[in-house]
C-alpha atoms as one frame of an Amber mdcrd trajectory, in Angstrom:
protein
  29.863   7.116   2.570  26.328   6.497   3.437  25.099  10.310   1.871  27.237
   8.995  -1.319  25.292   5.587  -1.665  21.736   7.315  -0.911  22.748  10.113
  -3.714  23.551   7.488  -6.171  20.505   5.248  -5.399  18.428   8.434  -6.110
  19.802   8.742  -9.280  19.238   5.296 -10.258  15.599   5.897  -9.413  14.957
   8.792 -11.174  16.332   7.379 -14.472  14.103   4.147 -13.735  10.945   7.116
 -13.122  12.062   8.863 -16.565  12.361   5.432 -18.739   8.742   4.407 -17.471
   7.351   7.894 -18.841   8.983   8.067 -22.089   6.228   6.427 -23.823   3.468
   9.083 -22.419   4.882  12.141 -22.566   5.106  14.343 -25.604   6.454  18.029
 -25.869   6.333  18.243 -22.016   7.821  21.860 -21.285   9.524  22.397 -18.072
   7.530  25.104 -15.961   8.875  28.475 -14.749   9.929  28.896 -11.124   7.408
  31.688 -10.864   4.726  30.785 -13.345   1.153  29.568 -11.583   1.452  29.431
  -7.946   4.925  27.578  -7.800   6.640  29.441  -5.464   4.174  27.425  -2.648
   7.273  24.840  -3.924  10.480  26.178  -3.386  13.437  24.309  -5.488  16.163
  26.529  -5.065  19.395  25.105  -4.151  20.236  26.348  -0.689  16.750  26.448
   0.428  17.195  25.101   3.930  13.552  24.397   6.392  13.537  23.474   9.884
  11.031  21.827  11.753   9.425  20.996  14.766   8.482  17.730  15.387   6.052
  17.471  17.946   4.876  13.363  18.008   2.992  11.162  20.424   2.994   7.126
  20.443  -0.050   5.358  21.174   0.476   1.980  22.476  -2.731  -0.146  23.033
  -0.887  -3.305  23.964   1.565  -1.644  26.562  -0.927   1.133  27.638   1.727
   3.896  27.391   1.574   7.407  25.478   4.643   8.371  24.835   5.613  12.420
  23.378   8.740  13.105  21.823  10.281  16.489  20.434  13.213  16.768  18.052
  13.763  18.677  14.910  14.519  17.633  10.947  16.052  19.880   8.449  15.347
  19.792   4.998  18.002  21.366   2.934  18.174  21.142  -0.851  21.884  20.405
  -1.681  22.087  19.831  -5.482  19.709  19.118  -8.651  19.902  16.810 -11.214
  18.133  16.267 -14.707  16.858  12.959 -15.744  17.177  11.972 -19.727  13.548
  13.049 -20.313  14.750  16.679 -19.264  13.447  16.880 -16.206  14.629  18.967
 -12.952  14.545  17.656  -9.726  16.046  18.899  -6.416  18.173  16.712  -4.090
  16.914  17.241  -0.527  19.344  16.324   2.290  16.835  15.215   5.359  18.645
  14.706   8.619  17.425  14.989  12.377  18.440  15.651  15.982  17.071  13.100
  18.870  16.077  16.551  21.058  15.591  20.003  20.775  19.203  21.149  21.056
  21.024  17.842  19.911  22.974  17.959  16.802  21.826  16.869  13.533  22.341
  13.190  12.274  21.830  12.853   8.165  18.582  10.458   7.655  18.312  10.203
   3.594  17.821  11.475   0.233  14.748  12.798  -1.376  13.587  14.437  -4.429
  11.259  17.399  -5.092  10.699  18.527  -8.479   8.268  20.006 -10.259   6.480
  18.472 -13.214   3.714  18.541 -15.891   2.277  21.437 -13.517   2.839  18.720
 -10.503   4.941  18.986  -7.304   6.551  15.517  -6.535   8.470  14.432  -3.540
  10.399  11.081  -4.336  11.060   9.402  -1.019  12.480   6.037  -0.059  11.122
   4.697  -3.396   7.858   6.475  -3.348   6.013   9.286  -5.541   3.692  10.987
  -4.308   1.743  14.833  -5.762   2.271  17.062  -2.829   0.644  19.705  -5.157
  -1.097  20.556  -8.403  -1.242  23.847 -10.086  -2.180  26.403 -10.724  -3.299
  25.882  -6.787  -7.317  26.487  -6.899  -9.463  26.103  -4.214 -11.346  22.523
  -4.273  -8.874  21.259  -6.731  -8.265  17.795  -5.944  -6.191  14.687  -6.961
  -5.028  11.002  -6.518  -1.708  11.539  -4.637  -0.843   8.017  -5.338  -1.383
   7.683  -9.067   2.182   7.059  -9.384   2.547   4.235  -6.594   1.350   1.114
  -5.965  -0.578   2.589  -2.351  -3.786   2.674  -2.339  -5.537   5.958  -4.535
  -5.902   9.148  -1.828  -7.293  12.025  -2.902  -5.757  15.163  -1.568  -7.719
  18.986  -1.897  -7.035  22.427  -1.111  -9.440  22.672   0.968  -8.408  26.538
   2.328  -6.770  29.792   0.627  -5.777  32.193   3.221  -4.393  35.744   3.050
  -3.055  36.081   6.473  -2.059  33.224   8.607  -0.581  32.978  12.223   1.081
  29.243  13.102   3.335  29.472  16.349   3.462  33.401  16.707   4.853  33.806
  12.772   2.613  35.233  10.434   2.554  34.256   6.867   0.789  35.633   3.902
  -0.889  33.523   1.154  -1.314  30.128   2.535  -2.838  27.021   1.065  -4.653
  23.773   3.074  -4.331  20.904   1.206  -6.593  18.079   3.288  -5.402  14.620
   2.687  -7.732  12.566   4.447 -10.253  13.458   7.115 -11.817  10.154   8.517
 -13.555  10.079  12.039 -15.572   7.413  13.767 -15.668   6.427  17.325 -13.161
   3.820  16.945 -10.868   5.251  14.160  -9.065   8.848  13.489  -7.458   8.851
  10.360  -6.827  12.594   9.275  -3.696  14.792   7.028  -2.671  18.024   6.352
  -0.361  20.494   4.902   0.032  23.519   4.903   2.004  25.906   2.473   2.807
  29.083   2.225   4.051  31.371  -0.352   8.133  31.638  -0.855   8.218  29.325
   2.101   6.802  25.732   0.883   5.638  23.418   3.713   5.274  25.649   6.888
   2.841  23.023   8.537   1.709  19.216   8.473   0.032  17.109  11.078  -0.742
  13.695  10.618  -3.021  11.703  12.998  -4.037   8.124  12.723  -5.409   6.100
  15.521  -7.683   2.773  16.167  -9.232   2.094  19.667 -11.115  -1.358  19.880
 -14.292  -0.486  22.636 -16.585   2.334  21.785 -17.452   4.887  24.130 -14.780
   3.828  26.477 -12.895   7.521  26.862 -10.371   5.776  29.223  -8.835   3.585
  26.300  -5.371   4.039  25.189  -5.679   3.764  21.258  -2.966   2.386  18.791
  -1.794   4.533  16.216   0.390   8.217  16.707  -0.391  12.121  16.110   2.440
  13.770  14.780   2.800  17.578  14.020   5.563  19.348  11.905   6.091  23.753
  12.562   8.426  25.575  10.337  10.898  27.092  12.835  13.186  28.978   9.917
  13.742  29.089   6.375  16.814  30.183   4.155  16.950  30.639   0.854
């Protein structure tokens, strides 16, 4: 019951997405699967990813640090086109509360690829993932399609060979979401992608301490770091 009510609110939003556009968009033509880099965006139904989670809680006011490891699976399930003719893939995210525990559906999402855009649609917000072709130093306002505030996002690396956690992969992308560091605030995101494989890696770090120089201070915030363990297609 509760995958059937998240499947039907996605649809809901996606025709709300596709009635906003309908006065911008003219002769939009649906990209190939294969065309300019998008197989760093795999939309096949099937595809099935498996991660990692590797997270630790910062808690200024109760001075713990607390580390937790579990996985998530991302599985695309179905697809559905919106009235403007537009594709998008129904990802099924659930989770596990440990590293052998079974998995427990979370939600619905969306990935779909658009106007030469990669889009994840998630708990009512869009966000570009990726632009393409993929070019190094590209950059763009993630946001431009929510009401957060504008972050710019940039492949910042192209790699030919990468190793993350003993597996090797072969053309892989950096995309650098925000890099912010002063002695009182970390603030830094990153994916990474590789090709035929999507997201293989993201960390996201964000933390605020009040005293400077004091190394002994437990900050507030988290540091949180997604590996690929397998991928089906």
């Amino acid at each position: 019951m509760i995958k059937r009510i998240a499947y039907i609110f996605l649809l809901v939003f996606l025709v709300f997405i596709s009635v906003m556009e309908m006065g911008c968009r003219k002769n939009a033509i649906e990209p190939k699967s294969n065309d300019f880099g998008y197989g760093y965006f795999p939309l096949s139904v099937g595809s099935t990813w498996i991660y990692q989670v590797d997270s630790i809680d910062y808690d200024a006011f109760g001075k713990t640090i607390d580390t937790f490891r579990f996985l998530v699976k991302h599985q695309i399930v179905d697809s559905i086109v919106d009235n403007q003719g537009v594709r998008g893939s129904i990802v099924e995210v659930s989770r596990t509360d440990s590293l052998t525990g079974p998995f427990v559906f979370d939600r619905n999402m969306v990935k779909r690829i658009t106007e030469f855009r990669a889009e994840v649609l998630d708990s009512n917000v869009r966000v570009i993932n990726l632009v393409f072709p993929p070019t190094l130093y590209k950059y763009w306002d993630a946001n431009v399609f929510n009401t957060k505030d504008k972050e710019e996002y940039e492949i910042l690396e192209e790699i030919s060979t990468e190793i993350i956690d003993t597996t090797q992969y072969m053309n892989t992308l950096h995309v650098v979401q925000r890099d912010e560091a002063f002695k009182t605030l970390r603030n830094f995101g990153i994916e990474k992608y590789a090709k035929d494989k999507g997201l293989i890696y993201a960390r996201q770090i964000f933390w605020t301490k009040k005293a400077i120089g004091d190394t002994t201070e437990i900050p507030e915030g988290y540091d949180y770091t997604y590996t690929l363990k397998s991928f089906e297609k």
